[in-house]
Coordinates of N, CA and C in Angstrom, one line a residue:
M805 N -175.1 34.0 139.1 CA -175.3 34.6 137.8 C -174.4 33.5 136.7
T806 N -175.0 33.3 135.7 CA -174.1 32.2 135.2 C -173.6 33.1 133.8
I807 N -172.2 32.8 133.2 CA -171.2 33.5 132.4 C -171.5 31.9 131.0
R808 N -171.6 32.4 130.1 CA -172.0 31.7 129.0 C -170.7 31.9 128.2
L809 N -169.3 31.1 128.0 CA -168.5 31.0 126.9 C -168.7 30.7 125.7
A810 N -167.8 31.1 124.2 CA -168.1 30.5 123.3 C -167.6 29.6 123.4
D811 N -166.3 29.9 123.5 CA -164.8 28.5 123.7 C -165.2 27.4 125.0
D812 N -164.7 26.2 124.7 CA -164.7 25.4 125.9 C -163.7 25.8 126.7
I813 N -163.4 26.9 127.6 CA -162.0 27.1 128.1 C -162.6 26.8 129.8
D814 N -161.5 26.1 130.8 CA -161.9 25.4 131.6 C -161.4 26.3 132.6
I815 N -162.5 27.1 133.1 CA -162.3 28.2 134.7 C -163.0 27.2 135.6
S816 N -162.8 28.4 136.7 CA -163.3 28.1 137.9 C -163.2 29.0 139.2
R817 N -163.6 29.4 140.3 CA -163.8 30.2 141.0 C -162.2 30.6 141.6
G818 N -161.9 32.2 141.4 CA -160.8 32.8 141.8 C -160.3 33.2 140.4
D819 N -160.6 32.5 138.7 CA -159.8 32.5 137.7 C -160.5 34.6 137.4
L820 N -159.5 34.8 136.4 CA -159.9 36.4 136.0 C -160.4 36.2 134.7
L821 N -161.5 36.7 134.2 CA -162.2 37.3 133.1 C -161.5 38.8 132.6
A822 N -161.3 38.7 131.5 CA -161.2 40.2 130.6 C -160.9 40.3 129.5
P823 N -161.5 41.5 128.9 CA -160.7 41.2 127.6 C -159.5 40.9 127.0
T824 N -159.5 40.5 126.2 CA -158.3 40.0 125.6 C -157.0 41.1 125.2
G825 N -157.7 42.6 125.2 CA -156.0 43.1 125.1 C -155.7 44.2 126.4
D826 N -157.1 43.7 127.8 CA -156.8 44.7 129.1 C -156.7 43.4 130.1
A827 N -156.0 42.1 129.4 CA -156.1 41.4 130.0 C -154.4 41.5 132.0
P828 N -154.4 41.8 132.7 CA -153.2 41.4 132.9 C -151.9 40.3 132.6
A829 N -150.6 41.0 132.8 CA -149.7 39.7 132.7 C -149.5 39.0 133.7
T830 N -149.7 37.8 133.4 CA -149.3 36.2 135.1 C -147.9 36.5 135.4
S831 N -147.6 36.4 136.3 CA -146.5 35.9 136.7 C -146.8 34.5 138.2
Q832 N -145.5 34.4 138.4 CA -145.0 33.7 139.9 C -144.5 34.1 140.6
D833 N -144.4 35.1 140.3 CA -143.1 36.0 140.9 C -144.0 37.4 141.1
V834 N -144.4 37.6 142.4 CA -144.4 38.6 142.8 C -143.6 40.0 143.7
E835 N -143.4 41.0 143.5 CA -143.0 41.9 143.9 C -143.9 43.0 144.2
A836 N -143.4 43.2 146.0 CA -144.3 44.1 146.2 C -144.0 45.0 147.4
T837 N -144.8 45.6 148.3 CA -145.1 46.4 149.2 C -146.0 45.5 150.1
V838 N -145.2 45.7 151.2 CA -146.1 44.6 152.2 C -146.4 45.6 153.8
C839 N -146.9 46.1 154.2 CA -147.0 45.7 155.9 C -147.4 45.0 156.5
H840 N -146.1 44.5 157.6 CA -146.6 43.5 158.5 C -147.3 43.8 159.4
V841 N -148.3 42.9 159.8 CA -149.5 43.3 160.7 C -149.4 41.6 161.7
A842 N -148.3 40.9 162.0 CA -148.8 39.8 163.2 C -147.3 39.7 163.7
D843 N -147.7 39.3 165.2 CA -146.6 39.2 166.2 C -145.2 38.9 165.6
R844 N -145.7 37.3 164.7 CA -144.6 36.6 164.2 C -143.4 37.2 162.9
P845 N -142.4 37.2 162.7 CA -141.5 37.5 161.6 C -142.2 37.1 160.7
L846 N -142.3 38.0 158.9 CA -142.1 37.4 158.5 C -140.6 37.1 157.6
A847 N -140.0 36.1 157.5 CA -138.7 35.8 156.8 C -138.2 35.3 155.7
V848 N -137.3 35.8 155.5 CA -136.9 35.1 153.8 C -137.1 33.0 154.1
G849 N -137.7 32.6 153.1 CA -137.3 31.3 152.7 C -138.9 30.9 153.4
Q850 N -139.5 31.3 153.9 CA -140.7 31.1 154.6 C -141.9 30.8 154.3
R851 N -142.6 29.7 154.1 CA -143.9 29.4 153.4 C -144.6 29.9 153.8
V852 N -146.0 30.7 152.9 CA -146.9 31.5 153.2 C -147.8 30.7 152.4
L853 N -149.5 31.3 152.8 CA -150.1 31.3 151.2 C -150.7 32.8 150.5
L854 N -151.3 33.3 149.5 CA -151.4 34.9 149.0 C -152.7 34.5 148.3
K855 N -153.1 35.4 149.3 CA -154.4 35.0 148.9 C -154.7 36.9 147.8
H856 N -155.4 36.4 146.7 CA -155.6 37.5 145.7 C -156.9 37.3 145.0
T857 N -157.4 38.5 145.4 CA -159.2 38.2 145.4 C -159.6 37.2 146.2
T858 N -160.3 36.0 145.5 CA -161.0 35.1 145.9 C -160.2 33.9 145.6
R859 N -159.1 33.8 145.0 CA -157.6 33.1 144.8 C -157.0 32.7 146.2
T860 N -156.7 31.6 147.0 CA -155.4 31.8 147.6 C -154.4 30.5 146.9
V861 N -153.2 30.7 147.2 CA -152.4 29.9 146.6 C -151.0 29.8 147.7
K862 N -150.4 28.8 147.4 CA -149.0 28.6 148.3 C -148.2 29.2 147.4
A863 N -147.1 30.0 148.3 CA -146.4 30.9 148.0 C -145.0 31.0 149.3
I864 N -144.1 31.3 148.5 CA -142.6 31.1 149.7 C -142.2 32.7 149.4
V865 N -141.6 33.3 150.3 CA -140.6 34.5 150.4 C -139.5 34.3 149.8
K866 N -139.2 34.5 148.7 CA -137.8 34.4 148.3 C -136.7 35.9 148.6
D867 N -137.3 37.0 149.0 CA -136.3 37.9 149.2 C -136.8 39.1 150.0
I868 N -136.4 39.8 150.7 CA -136.9 41.1 151.5 C -135.8 42.4 151.4
P869 N -136.1 42.7 150.0 CA -135.0 43.3 149.5 C -134.7 44.7 150.4
S870 N -135.9 45.2 151.0 CA -135.6 46.7 152.1 C -137.1 46.9 152.6
R871 N -136.6 47.7 153.9 CA -137.6 48.3 155.2 C -137.6 49.3 155.0
L872 N -138.8 49.7 155.0 CA -139.1 51.1 155.1 C -138.5 51.6 156.6
T873 N -137.9 53.1 157.4 CA -138.4 53.7 158.3 C -139.0 54.7 158.5
L874 N -139.9 54.6 159.4 CA -140.9 55.6 159.3 C -140.3 57.3 159.8
D875 N -139.5 56.5 160.7 CA -139.0 58.2 161.0 C -138.5 59.3 160.6
D876 N -137.3 58.8 159.1 CA -137.1 59.3 158.3 C -137.1 59.2 157.0
L877 N -137.4 58.4 156.6 CA -138.4 57.5 155.3 C -137.3 56.9 154.5
S878 N -136.3 56.5 155.3 CA -135.3 55.8 154.9 C -135.2 54.5 154.0
Q879 N -134.4 54.1 153.4 CA -135.0 52.3 153.1 C -133.5 51.5 153.4
H880 N -134.1 50.4 154.6 CA -132.8 49.9 155.1 C -132.7 48.7 154.1
P881 N -131.4 48.2 153.2 CA -131.6 47.4 152.4 C -131.1 45.9 153.6
A882 N -132.1 44.9 152.8 CA -131.8 43.8 153.0 C -132.2 43.4 154.9
P883 N -133.1 43.6 155.4 CA -133.6 43.6 156.7 C -133.4 41.9 157.2
G884 N -133.6 40.8 156.5 CA -134.0 39.8 156.7 C -135.1 39.3 157.2
Q885 N -135.8 40.1 157.7 CA -137.4 39.5 158.3 C -137.6 41.4 158.1
L886 N -139.4 41.0 158.3 CA -139.8 41.9 158.8 C -140.8 41.4 159.7
V887 N -140.5 42.7 161.2 CA -141.7 42.5 162.9 C -142.8 43.4 162.3
A888 N -143.5 42.9 163.6 CA -144.7 44.0 163.6 C -144.9 45.4 163.5
N889 N -145.7 46.1 162.0 CA -146.1 47.6 161.9 C -145.4 47.8 160.9
D890 N -143.9 46.3 160.8 CA -143.1 47.0 159.6 C -143.3 46.9 158.2
I891 N -142.9 48.0 157.0 CA -143.2 48.1 156.0 C -141.9 47.9 154.9
G892 N -142.2 47.0 154.2 CA -141.3 46.5 153.6 C -141.0 46.1 152.0
R893 N -140.5 45.4 151.2 CA -140.6 45.4 149.8 C -139.9 43.6 149.8
V894 N -141.3 42.9 149.5 CA -140.8 41.6 149.5 C -140.9 40.9 148.0
V895 N -140.5 39.8 147.6 CA -140.3 39.1 146.3 C -140.5 37.5 146.8
V896 N -141.8 37.6 146.5 CA -142.3 36.1 146.6 C -142.7 35.5 145.2
R897 N -142.7 34.2 145.2 CA -142.9 33.0 144.5 C -143.8 32.2 144.7
T898 N -145.4 32.0 143.8 CA -146.1 31.4 143.9 C -146.4 30.3 143.3
A899 N -146.5 29.8 143.9 CA -147.1 28.3 143.1 C -147.8 27.8 141.9
E900 N -148.3 28.9 141.2 CA -149.3 28.9 140.4 C -149.4 29.9 139.5
L901 N -149.7 30.6 138.7 CA -149.9 32.2 138.0 C -150.5 33.1 138.6
L902 N -150.4 34.1 138.8 CA -151.0 34.8 139.2 C -151.4 36.1 138.3
A903 N -152.8 36.6 137.5 CA -152.7 37.7 137.2 C -152.7 38.8 138.4
L904 N -151.8 39.6 138.4 CA -151.8 40.6 139.6 C -151.3 42.0 138.1
D905 N -151.8 43.3 138.9 CA -152.1 44.4 138.4 C -150.8 45.0 138.9
A906 N -150.3 46.0 139.0 CA -149.9 47.3 139.8 C -150.9 48.1 140.8
Y907 N -150.4 48.1 142.2 CA -151.5 48.2 142.9 C -151.9 49.9 142.3
A908 N -151.1 50.7 141.9 CA -151.2 51.7 141.5 C -152.5 51.8 140.2
D909 N -152.7 50.9 139.5 CA -153.2 50.6 138.0 C -154.8 50.6 139.0
S910 N -154.7 49.7 139.6 CA -155.9 48.9 140.2 C -155.9 48.2 141.6
R911 N -156.4 48.9 142.4 CA -156.2 48.5 144.1 C -156.9 46.7 144.0
R912 N -158.2 46.8 143.2 CA -158.9 45.2 143.4 C -157.6 44.4 143.0
T913 N -157.6 44.2 142.1 CA -156.2 43.2 141.7 C -154.8 43.6 141.7
G914 N -154.7 44.2 142.3 CA -153.3 44.7 143.4 C -152.5 44.5 144.7
S915 N -153.8 43.7 144.9 CA -153.3 44.0 146.3 C -153.7 42.8 146.6
F916 N -153.1 42.5 148.3 CA -153.5 40.4 148.3 C -153.0 40.7 149.7
L917 N -153.5 39.3 150.4 CA -152.9 38.9 152.0 C -151.6 38.2 151.8
L918 N -151.0 37.8 152.9 CA -150.4 37.1 153.1 C -150.9 36.3 154.4
I919 N -150.8 34.7 153.9 CA -151.5 34.1 155.3 C -150.3 33.2 155.7
D920 N -150.7 33.0 157.3 CA -149.5 31.7 157.5 C -150.5 30.7 157.2
P921 N -150.0 30.0 156.4 CA -150.5 28.4 156.6 C -151.0 27.1 157.7
A922 N -150.0 27.6 159.1 CA -150.3 26.7 160.1 C -151.3 26.9 160.8
D923 N -151.8 27.7 160.5 CA -153.0 28.4 161.7 C -153.8 29.5 161.0
G924 N -153.8 30.0 160.0 CA -154.7 30.8 159.2 C -154.5 32.6 159.6
T925 N -153.3 32.6 160.5 CA -153.4 34.0 160.5 C -153.2 34.5 159.4
T926 N -153.4 36.4 159.5 CA -153.1 37.2 158.4 C -151.9 37.8 158.9
L927 N -150.7 37.6 158.1 CA -148.9 38.0 158.4 C -148.7 39.5 157.5
A928 N -149.5 39.9 156.2 CA -148.9 40.9 155.8 C -150.2 41.4 154.8
A929 N -150.6 42.3 154.7 CA -151.1 43.0 153.3 C -150.2 43.9 152.1
G930 N -150.2 43.7 151.2 CA -149.8 43.6 149.9 C -149.9 44.6 148.8
M931 N -148.9 45.1 148.4 CA -149.7 45.8 147.0 C -148.5 45.9 145.9
A932 N -149.2 44.9 145.3 CA -148.1 45.0 143.8 C -147.7 45.5 143.3
G933 N -146.4 45.7 142.4 CA -145.6 47.3 141.9 C -144.6 47.9 142.9
E934 N -145.2 48.8 142.2 CA -144.2 50.2 143.2 C -145.1 51.0 143.9
S935 N -144.7 51.0 145.7 CA -146.2 51.4 146.0 C -145.8 52.5 146.9
F936 N -144.4 52.6 147.3 CA -143.7 53.9 148.3 C -142.6 54.6 147.1
A937 N -142.9 55.7 147.7 CA -141.4 56.6 146.5 C -140.2 56.4 147.6
T938 N -139.7 56.3 147.3 CA -138.0 56.4 147.6 C -137.4 58.0 147.9
A939 N -136.9 57.6 149.4 CA -136.7 58.6 150.6 C -136.4 60.1 149.8
K940 N -135.3 59.9 148.6 CA -135.2 60.8 148.1 C -136.1 61.8 147.2
A941 N -136.9 61.2 146.9 CA -138.0 61.6 145.9 C -139.3 61.9 147.1
V942 N -139.2 61.4 147.9 CA -140.2 62.2 149.2 C -139.4 63.6 149.9
A943 N -138.3 63.9 150.0 CA -137.5 65.0 150.5 C -137.4 66.1 149.5
A944 N -137.8 65.5 148.1 CA -137.6 66.1 147.3 C -139.5 66.9 147.1
T945 N -140.2 65.7 147.4 CA -141.5 67.1 147.3 C -142.0 67.6 148.4
E946 N -140.9 66.8 149.8 CA -141.6 68.3 151.0 C -140.6 69.4 151.0
D947 N -139.7 69.2 150.4 CA -138.9 70.5 149.9 C -139.7 71.6 148.8
E948 N -140.4 70.8 148.0 CA -141.1 71.6 147.1 C -142.0 72.2 147.8
E949 N -143.1 71.5 148.7 CA -144.0 71.9 149.5 C -144.0 72.6 150.7
G950 N -142.6 73.2 150.9 CA -142.3 73.6 152.2 C -142.2 73.1 153.4
W951 N -142.6 71.3 153.3 CA -142.5 71.2 154.5 C -141.4 71.1 155.5
D952 N -141.2 71.1 156.6 CA -140.0 71.0 157.6 C -140.3 70.4 158.9
F953 N -139.5 69.1 158.9 CA -139.8 68.1 159.7 C -138.6 68.1 160.7

């Protein structure tokens, strides 16, 4: 497939083409929910690769603000790390600008993988933006629907 552009623009594999009004904002700071899938923990300060669509960029885990406990859907603040099967909020800083949508708006451009740069192991699957409800919102929904756990 060949794409012809009216203007002389430097684009390459992994770049996103979108109409001017529909283009997502670009940022180096990614706030997301991740599901940690590796045996090794994911920790604050860890260097990773972030794979978004067909593009892979260097990144660092700047913060892990919370971890979700599946037993009672409570959020534990500042866990410091995520271990296998943990779901948590992370803040990642990338070396390059990325055009990420919120996962709720677009699964394709709102999802990403965190990869160990040393061996290429997938560490976590991520969803940009707000992806899970707070425990209070979930509890209120359960009360409305008559669910009793």
